[in-house]
Short mmCIF file of C-alpha atoms and ligand atoms in Angstrom, two decimals:
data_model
loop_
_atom_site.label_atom_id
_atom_site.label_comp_id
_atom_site.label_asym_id
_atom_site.label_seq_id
_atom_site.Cartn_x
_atom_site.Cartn_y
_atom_site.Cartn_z
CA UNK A 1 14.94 1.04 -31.16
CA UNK A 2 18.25 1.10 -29.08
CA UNK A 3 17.66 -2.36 -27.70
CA UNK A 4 21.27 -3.99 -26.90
CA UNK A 5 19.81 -7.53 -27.67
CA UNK A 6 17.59 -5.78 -30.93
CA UNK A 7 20.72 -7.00 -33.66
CA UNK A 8 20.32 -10.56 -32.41
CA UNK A 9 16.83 -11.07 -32.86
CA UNK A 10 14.65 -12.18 -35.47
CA UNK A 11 13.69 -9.12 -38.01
CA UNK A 12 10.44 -7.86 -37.36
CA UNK A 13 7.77 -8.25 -39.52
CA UNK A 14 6.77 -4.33 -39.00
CA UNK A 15 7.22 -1.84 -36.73
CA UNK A 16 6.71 -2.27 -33.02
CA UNK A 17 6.43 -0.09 -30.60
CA UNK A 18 7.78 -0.64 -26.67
CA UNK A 19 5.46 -2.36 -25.33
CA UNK A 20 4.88 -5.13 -28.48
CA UNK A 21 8.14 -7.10 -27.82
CA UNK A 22 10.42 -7.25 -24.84
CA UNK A 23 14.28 -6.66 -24.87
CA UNK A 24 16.13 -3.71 -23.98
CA UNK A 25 16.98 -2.28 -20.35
CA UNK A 26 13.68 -2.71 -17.87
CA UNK A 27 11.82 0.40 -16.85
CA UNK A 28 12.40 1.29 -12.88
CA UNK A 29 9.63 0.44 -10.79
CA UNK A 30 7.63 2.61 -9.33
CA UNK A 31 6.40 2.74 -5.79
CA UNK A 32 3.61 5.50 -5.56
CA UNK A 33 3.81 7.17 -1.47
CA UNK A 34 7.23 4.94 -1.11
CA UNK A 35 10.97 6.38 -1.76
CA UNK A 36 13.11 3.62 -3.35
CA UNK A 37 16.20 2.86 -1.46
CA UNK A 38 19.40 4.42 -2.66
CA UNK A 39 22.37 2.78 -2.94
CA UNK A 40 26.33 2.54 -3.75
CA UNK A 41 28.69 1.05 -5.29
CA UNK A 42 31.71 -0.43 -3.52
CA UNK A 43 33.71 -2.45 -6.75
CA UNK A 44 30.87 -5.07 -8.29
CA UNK A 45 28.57 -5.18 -4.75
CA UNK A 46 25.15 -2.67 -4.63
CA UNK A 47 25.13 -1.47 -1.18
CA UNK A 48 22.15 -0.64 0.86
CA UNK A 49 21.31 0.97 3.92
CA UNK A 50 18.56 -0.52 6.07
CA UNK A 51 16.92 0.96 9.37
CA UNK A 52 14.77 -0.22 11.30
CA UNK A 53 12.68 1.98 13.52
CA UNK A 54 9.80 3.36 14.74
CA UNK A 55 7.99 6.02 12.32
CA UNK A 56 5.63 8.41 12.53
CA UNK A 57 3.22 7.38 9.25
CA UNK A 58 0.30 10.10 7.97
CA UNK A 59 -2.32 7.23 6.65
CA UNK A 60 -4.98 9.86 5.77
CA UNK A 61 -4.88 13.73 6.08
CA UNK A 62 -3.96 14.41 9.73
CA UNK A 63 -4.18 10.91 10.99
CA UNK A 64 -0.58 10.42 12.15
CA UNK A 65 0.50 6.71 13.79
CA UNK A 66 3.35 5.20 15.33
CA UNK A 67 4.28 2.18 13.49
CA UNK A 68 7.63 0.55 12.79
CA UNK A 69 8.87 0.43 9.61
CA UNK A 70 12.26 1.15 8.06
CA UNK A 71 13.93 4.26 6.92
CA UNK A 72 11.72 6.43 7.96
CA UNK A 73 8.59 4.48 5.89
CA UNK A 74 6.50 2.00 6.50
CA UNK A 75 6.53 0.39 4.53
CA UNK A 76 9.77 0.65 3.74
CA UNK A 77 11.45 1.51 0.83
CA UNK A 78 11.66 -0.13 -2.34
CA UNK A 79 14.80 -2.00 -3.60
CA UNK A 80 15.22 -2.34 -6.89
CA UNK A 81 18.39 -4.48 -8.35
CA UNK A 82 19.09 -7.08 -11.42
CA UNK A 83 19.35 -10.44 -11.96
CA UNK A 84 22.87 -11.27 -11.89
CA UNK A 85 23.74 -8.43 -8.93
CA UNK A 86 26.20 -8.81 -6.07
CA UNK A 87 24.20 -7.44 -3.10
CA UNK A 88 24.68 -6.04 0.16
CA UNK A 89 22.55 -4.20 3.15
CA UNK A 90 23.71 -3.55 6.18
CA UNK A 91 20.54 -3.80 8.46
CA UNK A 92 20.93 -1.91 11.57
CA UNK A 93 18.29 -2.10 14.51
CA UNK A 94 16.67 1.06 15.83
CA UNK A 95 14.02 -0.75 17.35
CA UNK A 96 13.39 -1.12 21.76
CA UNK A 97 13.81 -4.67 20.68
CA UNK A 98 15.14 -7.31 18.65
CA UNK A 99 14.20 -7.50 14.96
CA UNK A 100 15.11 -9.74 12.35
CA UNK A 101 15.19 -9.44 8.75
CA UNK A 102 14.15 -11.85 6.07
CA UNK A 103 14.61 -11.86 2.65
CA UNK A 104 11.34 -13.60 1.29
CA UNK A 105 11.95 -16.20 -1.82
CA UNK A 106 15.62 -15.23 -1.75
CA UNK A 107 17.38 -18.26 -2.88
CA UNK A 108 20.53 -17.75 -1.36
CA UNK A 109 22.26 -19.42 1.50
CA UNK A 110 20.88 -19.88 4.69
CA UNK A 111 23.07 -18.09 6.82
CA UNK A 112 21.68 -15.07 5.17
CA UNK A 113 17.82 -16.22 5.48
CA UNK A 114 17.25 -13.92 8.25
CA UNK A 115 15.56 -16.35 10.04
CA UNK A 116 15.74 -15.77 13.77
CA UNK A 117 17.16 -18.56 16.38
CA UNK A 118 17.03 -20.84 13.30
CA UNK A 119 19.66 -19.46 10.88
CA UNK A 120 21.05 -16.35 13.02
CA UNK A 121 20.38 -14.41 16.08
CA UNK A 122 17.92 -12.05 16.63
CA UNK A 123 19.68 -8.65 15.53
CA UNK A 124 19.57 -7.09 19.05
CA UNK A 125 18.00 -3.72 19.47
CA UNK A 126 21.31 -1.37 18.55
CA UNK A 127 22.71 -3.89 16.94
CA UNK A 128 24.24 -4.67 13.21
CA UNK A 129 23.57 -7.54 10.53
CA UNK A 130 25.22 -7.49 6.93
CA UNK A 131 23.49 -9.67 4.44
CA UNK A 132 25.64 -10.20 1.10
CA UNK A 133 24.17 -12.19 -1.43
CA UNK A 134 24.20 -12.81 -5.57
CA UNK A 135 21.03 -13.01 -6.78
CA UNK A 136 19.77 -15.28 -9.81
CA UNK A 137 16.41 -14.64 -9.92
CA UNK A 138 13.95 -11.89 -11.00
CA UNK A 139 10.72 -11.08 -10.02
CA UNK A 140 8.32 -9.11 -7.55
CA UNK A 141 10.39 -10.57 -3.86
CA UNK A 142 9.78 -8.72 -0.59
CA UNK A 143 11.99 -8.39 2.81
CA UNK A 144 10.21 -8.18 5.91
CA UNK A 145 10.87 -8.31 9.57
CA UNK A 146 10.67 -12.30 10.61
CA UNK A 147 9.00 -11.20 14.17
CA UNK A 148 5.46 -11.89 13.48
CA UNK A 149 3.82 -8.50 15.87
CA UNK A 150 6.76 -6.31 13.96
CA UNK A 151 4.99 -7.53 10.50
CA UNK A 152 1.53 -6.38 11.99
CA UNK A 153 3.68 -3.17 12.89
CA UNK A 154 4.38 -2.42 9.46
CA UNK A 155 7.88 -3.92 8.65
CA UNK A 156 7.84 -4.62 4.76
CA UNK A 157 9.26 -3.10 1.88
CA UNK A 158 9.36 -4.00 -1.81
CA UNK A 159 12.65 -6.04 -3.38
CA UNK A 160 12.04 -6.32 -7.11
CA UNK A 161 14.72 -7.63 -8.68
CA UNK A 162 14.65 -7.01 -12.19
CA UNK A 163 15.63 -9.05 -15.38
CA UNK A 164 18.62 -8.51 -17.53
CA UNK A 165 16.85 -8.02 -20.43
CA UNK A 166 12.79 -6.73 -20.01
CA UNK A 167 10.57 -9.16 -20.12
CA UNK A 168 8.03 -9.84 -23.37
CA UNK A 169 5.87 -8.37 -23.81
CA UNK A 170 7.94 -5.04 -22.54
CA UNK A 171 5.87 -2.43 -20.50
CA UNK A 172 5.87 1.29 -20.27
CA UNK A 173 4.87 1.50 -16.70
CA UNK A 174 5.83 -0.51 -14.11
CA UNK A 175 3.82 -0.18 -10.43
CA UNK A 176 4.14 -1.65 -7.23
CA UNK A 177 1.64 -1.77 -4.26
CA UNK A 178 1.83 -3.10 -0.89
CA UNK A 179 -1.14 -4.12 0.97
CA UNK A 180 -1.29 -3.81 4.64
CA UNK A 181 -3.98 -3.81 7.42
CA UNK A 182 -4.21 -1.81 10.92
CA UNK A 183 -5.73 -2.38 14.11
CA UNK A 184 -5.88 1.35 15.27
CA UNK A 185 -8.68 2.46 17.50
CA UNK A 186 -10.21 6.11 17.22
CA UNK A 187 -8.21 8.26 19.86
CA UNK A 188 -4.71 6.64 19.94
CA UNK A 189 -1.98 6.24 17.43
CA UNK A 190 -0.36 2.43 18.19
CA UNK A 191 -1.48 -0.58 15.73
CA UNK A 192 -3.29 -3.17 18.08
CA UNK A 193 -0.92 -6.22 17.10
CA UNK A 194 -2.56 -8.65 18.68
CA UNK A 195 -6.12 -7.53 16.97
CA UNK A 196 -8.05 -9.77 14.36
CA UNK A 197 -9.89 -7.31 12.71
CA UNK A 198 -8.66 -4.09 11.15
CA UNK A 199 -9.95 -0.96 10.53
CA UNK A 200 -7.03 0.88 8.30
CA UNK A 201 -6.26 -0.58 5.04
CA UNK A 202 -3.46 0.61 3.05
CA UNK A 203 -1.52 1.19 -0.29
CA UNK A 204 1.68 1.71 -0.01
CA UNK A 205 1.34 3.57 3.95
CA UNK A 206 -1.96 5.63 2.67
CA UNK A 207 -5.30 5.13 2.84
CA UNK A 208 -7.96 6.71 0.01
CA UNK A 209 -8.53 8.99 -0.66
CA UNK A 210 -4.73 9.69 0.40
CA UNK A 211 -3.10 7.28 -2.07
CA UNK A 212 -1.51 8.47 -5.37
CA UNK A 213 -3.14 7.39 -8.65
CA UNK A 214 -1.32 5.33 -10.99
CA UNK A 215 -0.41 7.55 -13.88
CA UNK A 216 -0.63 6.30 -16.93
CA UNK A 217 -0.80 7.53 -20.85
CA UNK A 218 -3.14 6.33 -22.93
CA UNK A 219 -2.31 3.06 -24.77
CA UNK A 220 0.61 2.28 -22.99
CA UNK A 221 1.20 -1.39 -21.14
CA UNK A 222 1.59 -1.29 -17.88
CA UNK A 223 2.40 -4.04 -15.04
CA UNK A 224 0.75 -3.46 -10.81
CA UNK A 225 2.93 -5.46 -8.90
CA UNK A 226 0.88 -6.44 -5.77
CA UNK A 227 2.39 -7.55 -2.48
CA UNK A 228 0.23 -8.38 0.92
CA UNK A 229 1.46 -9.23 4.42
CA UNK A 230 -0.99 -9.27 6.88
CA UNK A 231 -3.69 -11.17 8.14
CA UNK A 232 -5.65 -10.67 5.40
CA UNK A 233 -6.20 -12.04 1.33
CA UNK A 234 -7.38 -9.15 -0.34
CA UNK A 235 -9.24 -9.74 -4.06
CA UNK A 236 -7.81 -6.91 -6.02
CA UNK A 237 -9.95 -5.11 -8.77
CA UNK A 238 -9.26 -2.88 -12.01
CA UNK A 239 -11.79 -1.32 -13.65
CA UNK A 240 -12.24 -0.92 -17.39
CA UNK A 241 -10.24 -3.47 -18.18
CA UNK A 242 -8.82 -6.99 -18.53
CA UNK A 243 -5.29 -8.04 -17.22
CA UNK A 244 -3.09 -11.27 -16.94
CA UNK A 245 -1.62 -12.47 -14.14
CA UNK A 246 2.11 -12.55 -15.25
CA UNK A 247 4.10 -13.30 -12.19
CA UNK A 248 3.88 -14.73 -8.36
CA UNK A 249 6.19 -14.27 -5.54
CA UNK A 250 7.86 -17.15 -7.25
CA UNK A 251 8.95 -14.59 -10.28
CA UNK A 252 7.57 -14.55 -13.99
CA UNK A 253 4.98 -16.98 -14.98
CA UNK A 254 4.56 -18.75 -18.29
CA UNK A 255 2.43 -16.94 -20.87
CA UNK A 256 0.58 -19.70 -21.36
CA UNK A 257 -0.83 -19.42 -17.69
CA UNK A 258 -2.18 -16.14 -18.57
CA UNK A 259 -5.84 -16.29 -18.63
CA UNK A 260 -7.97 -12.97 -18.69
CA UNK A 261 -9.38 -11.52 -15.33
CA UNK A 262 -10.07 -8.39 -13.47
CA UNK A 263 -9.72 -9.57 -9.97
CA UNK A 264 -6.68 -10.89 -8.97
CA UNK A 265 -6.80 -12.29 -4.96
CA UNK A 266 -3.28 -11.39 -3.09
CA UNK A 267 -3.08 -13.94 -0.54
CA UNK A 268 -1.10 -12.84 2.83
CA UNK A 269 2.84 -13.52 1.72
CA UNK A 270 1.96 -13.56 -2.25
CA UNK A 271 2.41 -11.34 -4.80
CA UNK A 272 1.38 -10.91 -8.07
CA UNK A 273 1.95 -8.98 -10.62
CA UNK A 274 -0.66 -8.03 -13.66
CA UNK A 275 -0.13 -6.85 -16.61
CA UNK A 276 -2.59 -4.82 -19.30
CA UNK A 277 -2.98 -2.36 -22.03
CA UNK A 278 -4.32 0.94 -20.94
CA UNK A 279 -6.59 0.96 -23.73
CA UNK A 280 -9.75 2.67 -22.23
CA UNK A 281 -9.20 6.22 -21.04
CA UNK A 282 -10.44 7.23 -17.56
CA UNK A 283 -10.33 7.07 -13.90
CA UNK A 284 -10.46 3.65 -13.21
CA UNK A 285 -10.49 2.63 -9.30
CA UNK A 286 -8.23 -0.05 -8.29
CA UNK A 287 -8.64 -1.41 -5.19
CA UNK A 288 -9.27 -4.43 -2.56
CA UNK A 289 -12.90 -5.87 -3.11
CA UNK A 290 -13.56 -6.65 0.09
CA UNK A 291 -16.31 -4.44 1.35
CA UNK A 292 -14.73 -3.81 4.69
CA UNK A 293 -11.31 -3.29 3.14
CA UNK A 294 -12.90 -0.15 1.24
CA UNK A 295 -13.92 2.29 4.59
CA UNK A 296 -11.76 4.02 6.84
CA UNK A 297 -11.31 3.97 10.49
CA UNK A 298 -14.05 1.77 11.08
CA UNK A 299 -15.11 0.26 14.34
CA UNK A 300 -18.34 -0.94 15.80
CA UNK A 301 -19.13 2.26 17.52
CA UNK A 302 -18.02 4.80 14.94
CA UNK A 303 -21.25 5.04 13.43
CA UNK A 304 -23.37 5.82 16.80
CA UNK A 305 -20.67 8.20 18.49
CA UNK A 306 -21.33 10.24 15.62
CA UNK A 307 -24.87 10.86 15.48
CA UNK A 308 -25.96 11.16 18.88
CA UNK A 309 -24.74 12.05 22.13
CA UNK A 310 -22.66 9.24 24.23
CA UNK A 311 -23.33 5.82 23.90
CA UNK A 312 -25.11 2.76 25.20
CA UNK A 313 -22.17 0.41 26.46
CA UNK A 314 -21.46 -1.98 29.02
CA UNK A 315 -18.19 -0.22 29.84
CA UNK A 316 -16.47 2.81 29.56
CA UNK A 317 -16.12 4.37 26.56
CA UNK A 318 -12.57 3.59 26.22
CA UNK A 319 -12.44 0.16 27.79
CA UNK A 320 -15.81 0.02 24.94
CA UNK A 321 -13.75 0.60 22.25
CA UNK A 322 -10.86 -1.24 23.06
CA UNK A 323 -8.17 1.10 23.96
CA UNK A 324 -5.59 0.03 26.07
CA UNK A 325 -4.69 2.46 28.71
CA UNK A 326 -2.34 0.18 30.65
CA UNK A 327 -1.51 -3.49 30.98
CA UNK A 328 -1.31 -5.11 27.53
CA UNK A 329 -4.29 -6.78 25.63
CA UNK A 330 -3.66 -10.17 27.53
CA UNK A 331 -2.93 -9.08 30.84
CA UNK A 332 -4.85 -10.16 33.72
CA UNK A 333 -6.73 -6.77 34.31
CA UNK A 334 -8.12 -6.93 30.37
CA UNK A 335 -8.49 -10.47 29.89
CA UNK A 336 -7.98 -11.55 26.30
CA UNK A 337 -11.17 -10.16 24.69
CA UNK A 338 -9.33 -7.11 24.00
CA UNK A 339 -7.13 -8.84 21.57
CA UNK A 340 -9.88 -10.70 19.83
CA UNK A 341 -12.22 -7.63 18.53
CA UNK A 342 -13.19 -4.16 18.05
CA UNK A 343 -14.24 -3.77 21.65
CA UNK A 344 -17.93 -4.99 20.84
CA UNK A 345 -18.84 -8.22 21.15
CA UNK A 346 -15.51 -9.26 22.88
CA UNK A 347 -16.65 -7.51 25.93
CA UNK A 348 -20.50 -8.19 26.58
CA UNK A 349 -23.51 -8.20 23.71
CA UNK A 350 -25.19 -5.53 22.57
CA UNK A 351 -26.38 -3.95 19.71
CA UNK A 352 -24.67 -1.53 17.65
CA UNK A 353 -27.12 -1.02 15.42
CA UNK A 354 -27.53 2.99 14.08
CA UNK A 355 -29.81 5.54 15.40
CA UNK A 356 -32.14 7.12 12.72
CA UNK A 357 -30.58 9.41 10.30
CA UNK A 358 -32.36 12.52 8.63
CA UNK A 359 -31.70 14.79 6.12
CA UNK A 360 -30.72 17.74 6.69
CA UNK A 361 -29.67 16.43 10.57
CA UNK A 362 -26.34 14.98 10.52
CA UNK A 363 -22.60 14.26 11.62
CA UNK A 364 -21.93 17.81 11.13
CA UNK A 365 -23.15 18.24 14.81
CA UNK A 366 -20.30 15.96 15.78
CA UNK A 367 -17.64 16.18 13.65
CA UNK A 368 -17.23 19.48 12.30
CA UNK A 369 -13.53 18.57 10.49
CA UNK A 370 -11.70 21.46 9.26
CA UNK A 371 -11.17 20.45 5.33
CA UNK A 372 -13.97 17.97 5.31
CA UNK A 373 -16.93 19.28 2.79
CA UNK A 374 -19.39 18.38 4.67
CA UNK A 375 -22.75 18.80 3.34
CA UNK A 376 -25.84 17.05 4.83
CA UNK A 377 -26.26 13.39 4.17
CA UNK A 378 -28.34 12.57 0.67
CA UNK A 379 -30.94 10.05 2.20
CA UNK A 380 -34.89 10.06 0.86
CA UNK A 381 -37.36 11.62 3.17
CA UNK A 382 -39.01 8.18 4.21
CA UNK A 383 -35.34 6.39 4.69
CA UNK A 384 -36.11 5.50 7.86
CA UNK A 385 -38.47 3.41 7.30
CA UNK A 386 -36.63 1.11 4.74
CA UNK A 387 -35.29 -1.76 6.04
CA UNK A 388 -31.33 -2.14 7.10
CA UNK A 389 -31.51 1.65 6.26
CA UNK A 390 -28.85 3.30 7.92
CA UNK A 391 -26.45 0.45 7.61
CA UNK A 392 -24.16 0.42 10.77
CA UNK A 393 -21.55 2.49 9.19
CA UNK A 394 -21.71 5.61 7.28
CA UNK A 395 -18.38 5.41 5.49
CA UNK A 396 -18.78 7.08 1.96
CA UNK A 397 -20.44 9.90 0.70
CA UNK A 398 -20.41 13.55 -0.71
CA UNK A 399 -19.82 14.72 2.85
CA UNK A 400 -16.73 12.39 3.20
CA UNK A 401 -14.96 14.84 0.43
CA UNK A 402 -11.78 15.79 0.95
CA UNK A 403 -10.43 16.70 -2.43
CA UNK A 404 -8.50 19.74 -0.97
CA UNK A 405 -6.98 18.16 1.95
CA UNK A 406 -5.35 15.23 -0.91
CA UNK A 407 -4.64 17.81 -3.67
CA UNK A 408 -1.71 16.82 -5.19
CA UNK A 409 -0.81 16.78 -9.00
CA UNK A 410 -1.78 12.91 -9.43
CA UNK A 411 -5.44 13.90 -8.47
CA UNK A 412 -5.55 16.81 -10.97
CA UNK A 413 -8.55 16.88 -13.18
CA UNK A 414 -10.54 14.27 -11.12
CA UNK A 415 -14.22 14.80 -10.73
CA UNK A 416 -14.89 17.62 -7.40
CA UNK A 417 -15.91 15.24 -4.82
CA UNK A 418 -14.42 11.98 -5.99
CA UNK A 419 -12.49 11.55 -2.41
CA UNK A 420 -15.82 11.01 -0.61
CA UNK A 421 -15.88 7.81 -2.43
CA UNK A 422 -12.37 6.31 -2.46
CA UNK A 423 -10.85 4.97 0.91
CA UNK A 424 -9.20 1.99 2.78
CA UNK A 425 -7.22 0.31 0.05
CA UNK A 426 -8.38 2.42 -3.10
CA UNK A 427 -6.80 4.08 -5.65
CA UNK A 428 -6.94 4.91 -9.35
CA UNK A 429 -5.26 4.17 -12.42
CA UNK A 430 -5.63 7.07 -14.51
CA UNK A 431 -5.28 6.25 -18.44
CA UNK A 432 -5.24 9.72 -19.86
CA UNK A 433 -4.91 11.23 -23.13
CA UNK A 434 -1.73 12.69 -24.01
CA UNK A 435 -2.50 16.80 -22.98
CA UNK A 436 -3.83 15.74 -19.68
CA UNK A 437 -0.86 13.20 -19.08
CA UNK A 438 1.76 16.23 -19.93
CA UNK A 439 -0.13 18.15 -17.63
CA UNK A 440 0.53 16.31 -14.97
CA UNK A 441 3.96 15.40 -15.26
CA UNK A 442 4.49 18.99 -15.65
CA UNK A 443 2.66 19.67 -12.57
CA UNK A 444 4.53 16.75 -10.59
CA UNK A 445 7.89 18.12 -12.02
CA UNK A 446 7.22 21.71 -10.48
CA UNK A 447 6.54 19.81 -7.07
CA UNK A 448 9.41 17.58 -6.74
CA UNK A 449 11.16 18.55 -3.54
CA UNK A 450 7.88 19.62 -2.48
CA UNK A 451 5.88 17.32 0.21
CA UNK A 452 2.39 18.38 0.31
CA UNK A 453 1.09 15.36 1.90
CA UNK A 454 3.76 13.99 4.43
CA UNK A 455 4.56 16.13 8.10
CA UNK A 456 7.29 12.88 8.22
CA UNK A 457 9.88 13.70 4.89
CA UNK A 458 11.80 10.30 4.68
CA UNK A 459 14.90 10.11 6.40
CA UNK A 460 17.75 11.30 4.11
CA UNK A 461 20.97 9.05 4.18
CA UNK A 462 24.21 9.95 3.50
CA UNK A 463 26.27 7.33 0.63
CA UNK A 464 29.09 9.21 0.69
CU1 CU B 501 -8.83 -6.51 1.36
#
């Protein structure tokens, strides 16, 4: 071991490997789907370059939407400094409007809270902020804009700030997720702010089956580090294991908090981060355990519009569903029911419920995707006639496959058809043997550079 601290401790009993003790320089996060920030050096300060602006965000295979995020993500990149650091980012504003930016569970001073009217002004839209602060803290912390529709917009990004020395027990892999939540109705590309319900759920920008599985090698300890902002507290389950809840947004927790669990609920402006030992080979899904929060693209009329022709609605189709085509959600000529639902419900009564589903007879008629392996839907010959059969949504399946469309080296190896199974905020943690974990980093190696997924590559900045 090459720990700095290694001579001053205690002599070990017997040999340990990485992840027994802590000690020693922490592993870099890593945020699957989001580029860290870069930075420089000018004398002792870390200097970072924040924009925010609008971006153009791919959520699923060819499902491209306009949110605001910052350097060219949303969210936005991931910061990553040490306890102890001199820090400064220059935020500059991109945006048609003001923005603010707030560094949440910073303890520094409050002329660099970021809070608008209160400890600063709005940073106007063109405009400049630098925030310069030391930091004497560690622990999973997140900036985010301090206007409440720019959070629902996406504006977020990951600040872990890192101890001097790793923490104990040490990991080998260290993740970090951020959960967010979408109002964005079928046919337009602009995050209904003002919405209460949400129909794209994300990791890290992507929805499953888009998201890229946590790689991990068999044995190792590893540490998710989960952040939400939304509207939303999302219950967030590993399979095949148990884990500890080792830290909050408050930073690292006592060990003797740490009680066993699989489920670990991320309430909106938490974090948490969990810790375990990849013991149990496999594709394990991680993911929010809220039914709803598992389905993509969902809205009241989905399921209908794509089994039969038209639909019964007390509107238009696109007043039905929601879509704004001018005014804004409150204004006089949409009344406020637009900003309360889906369209359904907020607008007059009526039932949604599905029209009958055969085998053999299916979506194919309607939504012949390019990509999509659609095959006809696996339902008994007398499902009809079962109670609550079809449910109201057909969200998962073999023909929801799109293993091709997310091929990337993460997903190498997984089961054919696994991506009919996996969306809103799922992913896996893959605990693989040694051969099939090579593999992979061999295969990601040969990509780097490469973008298979993205039609957006992240904004490149120049720290010259
Ligand atoms: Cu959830």
């Amino acid at each position: 071991m090459s720990h700095g601290r290694e001579a001053t401790l205690p002599k070990r009993k017997r040999e340990t490997t990485a992840s027994e003790h802590g000690g020693g320089l922490p592993v870099l996060a890593q945020t699957p789907d989001v580029p860290d920030l870069p930075f420089r050096m000018d004398g002792n300060v870390k200097e970072f370059h924040l924009i925010a602006e609008p971006v153009k965000q791919e959520i699923v295979p060819g499902r491209v939407v306009d949110l605001w995020g910052y350097n060219g993500s949303a969210p936005g990149p991931t910061i990553q400094i040490t306890n102890g650091d001199r820090v400064r980012i220059i935020v500059d504003n991109h945006l048609p409007e003001a923005t603010s930016m707030h560094w949440h569970g910073f303890e520094v001073s409050s002329d660099m809270d970021g809070s608008p009217g209160s400890s600063q002004d709005p940073i106007a839209p063109g405009g400049r902020f630098v925030y310069e602060f030391t930091l004497n803290q560690d622990g999973t912390y997140f900036y985010h804009s301090h206007m409440a529709m720019q959070e629902m917009m996406g504006m977020i990004g990951a600040f872990i700030m890192h101890p001097k020395d790793a923490y104990n027990p040490r990991v080998d892999k260290d993740f970090v997720i951020i959960m967010q939540e979408y109002a964005i109705l079928p046919n337009i590309n602009v995050p209904n702010s003002m919405n209460m319900e949400f129909n794209w759920l994300t990791f890290n920008g992507k929805s499953g089956p888009a998201t890229t599985p946590l790689i991990v090698r068999h044995g190792e300890r590893v540490r998710i580090r989960l952040i939400n902002l939304g509207m939303d507290h999302h219950p967030i389950h590993l399979h095949g294991h148990q884990f500890v809840v080792t830290g909050t947004e408050g930073g690292r927790q006592p060990e003797s908090t740490w009680g066993p669990g699989n489920t670990v609920l991320v309430g909106v402006a938490q974090s948490r981060d969990v810790e375990f030992v990849a013991s149990n080979p496999g594709d394990w899904m991680l993911h929010c355990h809220l039914p709803h929060h598992m389905m993509n693209q969902m809205s009241s009329n989905v399921g209908p519009m794509s089994r039969r022709n038209g639909m019964p609605a007390g509107l238009d189709m696109e007043r039905g569903m929601g879509m704004l085509r001018q005014g804004s959600a409150s204004s006089g000529e949409n009344g406020p029911s637009l900003g309360r639902g889906l369209g359904v419900g907020s607008t007059a009564e009526q039932a949604m419920s599905n029209s009958p589903l055969s085998a053999g007879s299916s979506m194919q008629q309607h939504q012949d995707m390019p990509g999509m392996q659609m095959r006809p839907p696996d339902v008994s010959k007398n499902a009809n006639s079962v109670p609550g059969f079809p449910q109201d949504a057909f969200m998962e399946g073999p023909m929801m496959a799109m293993d091709r469309m997310v091929d990337k080296p993460e997903n190498y190896g997984l089961r054919p058809g696994w991506s009919g199974f996996m969306a809103g905020m799922m992913t896996f943690v893959r605990v693989l043997p040694p051969d099939q974990y090579d593999q992979i980093m061999e295969l990601r190696q040969k990509q780097q550079g490469k973008k298979p997924m993205s039609s957006m590559p992240a904004m490149e900045h120049n720290h010259e």
